[in-house]
Amino acid sequence: MSLISTATLNGAFDRIPVIDIGNASTPAQRVALAHEIRDACMNVGFFYITGHGIFQGTIDSLVSAMEAYFSLPLETKMKLYHKEFANFQGYSPMLTSNINPANTGDLNEGFKIVWEELMPKENDERSTNSGSMVKPNMWPEEPAGFREAYLNFYHAAIGIGKLLFSLFVLALDLPETYFDDKTKNPTVTMRTIHYPPQMGTVDDGIIGTGAHTDFRCFTILWQQPDVQALQILNSEKQWINAPPIPGTLVIKRPARTMDKCGDTSSFPPISLTCHIADDIFKSTVHRVVNRSGVHRYSVPLFFGADHHVKVEPIASCVSPDQPPKYEAITAGEYMHQRLREMYRLVSV
């Protein structure tokens, strides 16, 4: 029986499930995990994972590097201003982005990187095949060890992403290999983010990150311990806290555009699983509001399909009565357009 047909939908959640992915070596274990992930994605849209295998030393090194970097003078950080480089790589200052057009801006600063081998290769297949989304990263001169700390965490998290791709496929009652030809060289971007504390009366028009849903296939998020800031919206329109849990990472489900045939946004659906009925996996709105009184750091990794993959609904998702709503577009083109809108370089 289909995994989808046996699930129940709710959405009025008041907590976020925790799933241990440490045991996924056998087909039976992966199917069992897929059941847990299916329920989390359908009813909540978020879940925590334990057993991810990233060493605490790798995390500590990254945290030290980003804290040191974001403490540098603005003039120093602006040497790598992201709007002067490809695909917004590098440094983005406060209020540069505005992911929710209803707001004034996002009160955070960040540093973005893309694929790069820790030990560079002369012929990097990923760089060759991934198109314009892969350009050389721009690294700051200080602090020392910045590049190594970022790339060590980046590559450790990619290993988790590969496992999650297969589990999401199983959760949709599809063969584990379903995405293989679409994710040979997946576009994975990592952004380290610093949120200053918001004190006193706070205008909701400017918060850490405005209410939104992500626009990649899925997101792996590390968030700073002991600082509550991430909130997700349930079906009762209540903001539910997603507090940091020691030893876990947060997974934001495959985005609405990954599995929905009838996306009502102004963009075509990034529909790798478009034959599934509308809204099988929830696309949960979330935001960041740092009213903790202290500085907060987070590290999201955004996983997408290969840059050149053509995004269009498959045959079972269209019919004479329901023709395609959008022109075909590649995953890379789609992502570039969304980033331009996020950074307010085009009208929205």
PDB file of C-alpha atoms in Angstrom, residues 69-70 72-85 89-94 96 109-111 138 140:
ATOM      1  CA  TYR A  69      34.427  37.009  11.009  1.00  0.00           C
ATOM      2  CA  PHE A  70      31.173  38.756  11.896  1.00  0.00           C
ATOM      3  CA  LEU A  72      35.265  42.334  12.061  1.00  0.00           C
ATOM      4  CA  PRO A  73      34.665  45.978  11.080  1.00  0.00           C
ATOM      5  CA  LEU A  74      31.996  46.444   8.409  1.00  0.00           C
ATOM      6  CA  GLU A  75      34.563  48.027   6.112  1.00  0.00           C
ATOM      7  CA  THR A  76      36.610  44.819   6.199  1.00  0.00           C
ATOM      8  CA  LYS A  77      33.635  42.564   5.565  1.00  0.00           C
ATOM      9  CA  MET A  78      32.418  44.730   2.676  1.00  0.00           C
ATOM     10  CA  LYS A  79      35.545  43.824   0.689  1.00  0.00           C
ATOM     11  CA  LEU A  80      33.601  40.684  -0.240  1.00  0.00           C
ATOM     12  CA  TYR A  81      30.218  42.388  -0.756  1.00  0.00           C
ATOM     13  CA  HIS A  82      27.973  39.738  -2.253  1.00  0.00           C
ATOM     14  CA  LYS A  83      26.332  41.868  -4.944  1.00  0.00           C
ATOM     15  CA  GLU A  84      29.705  42.274  -6.634  1.00  0.00           C
ATOM     16  CA  PHE A  85      30.239  38.527  -7.072  1.00  0.00           C
ATOM     17  CA  GLN A  89      28.436  34.616  -2.826  1.00  0.00           C
ATOM     18  CA  GLY A  90      30.355  36.352  -0.078  1.00  0.00           C
ATOM     19  CA  TYR A  91      29.199  38.847   2.546  1.00  0.00           C
ATOM     20  CA  SER A  92      25.681  40.281   2.845  1.00  0.00           C
ATOM     21  CA  PRO A  93      25.250  43.132   5.348  1.00  0.00           C
ATOM     22  CA  MET A  94      22.277  43.860   7.584  1.00  0.00           C
ATOM     23  CA  THR A  96      20.314  43.638   2.410  1.00  0.00           C
ATOM     24  CA  GLU A 109      24.169  39.542   8.065  1.00  0.00           C
ATOM     25  CA  GLY A 110      25.551  36.501   6.321  1.00  0.00           C
ATOM     26  CA  PHE A 111      28.352  34.847   4.400  1.00  0.00           C
ATOM     27  CA  MET A 138      35.505  34.443  -2.308  1.00  0.00           C
ATOM     28  CA  PRO A 140      38.295  36.591   3.500  1.00  0.00           C
TER      29      PRO A 140
END
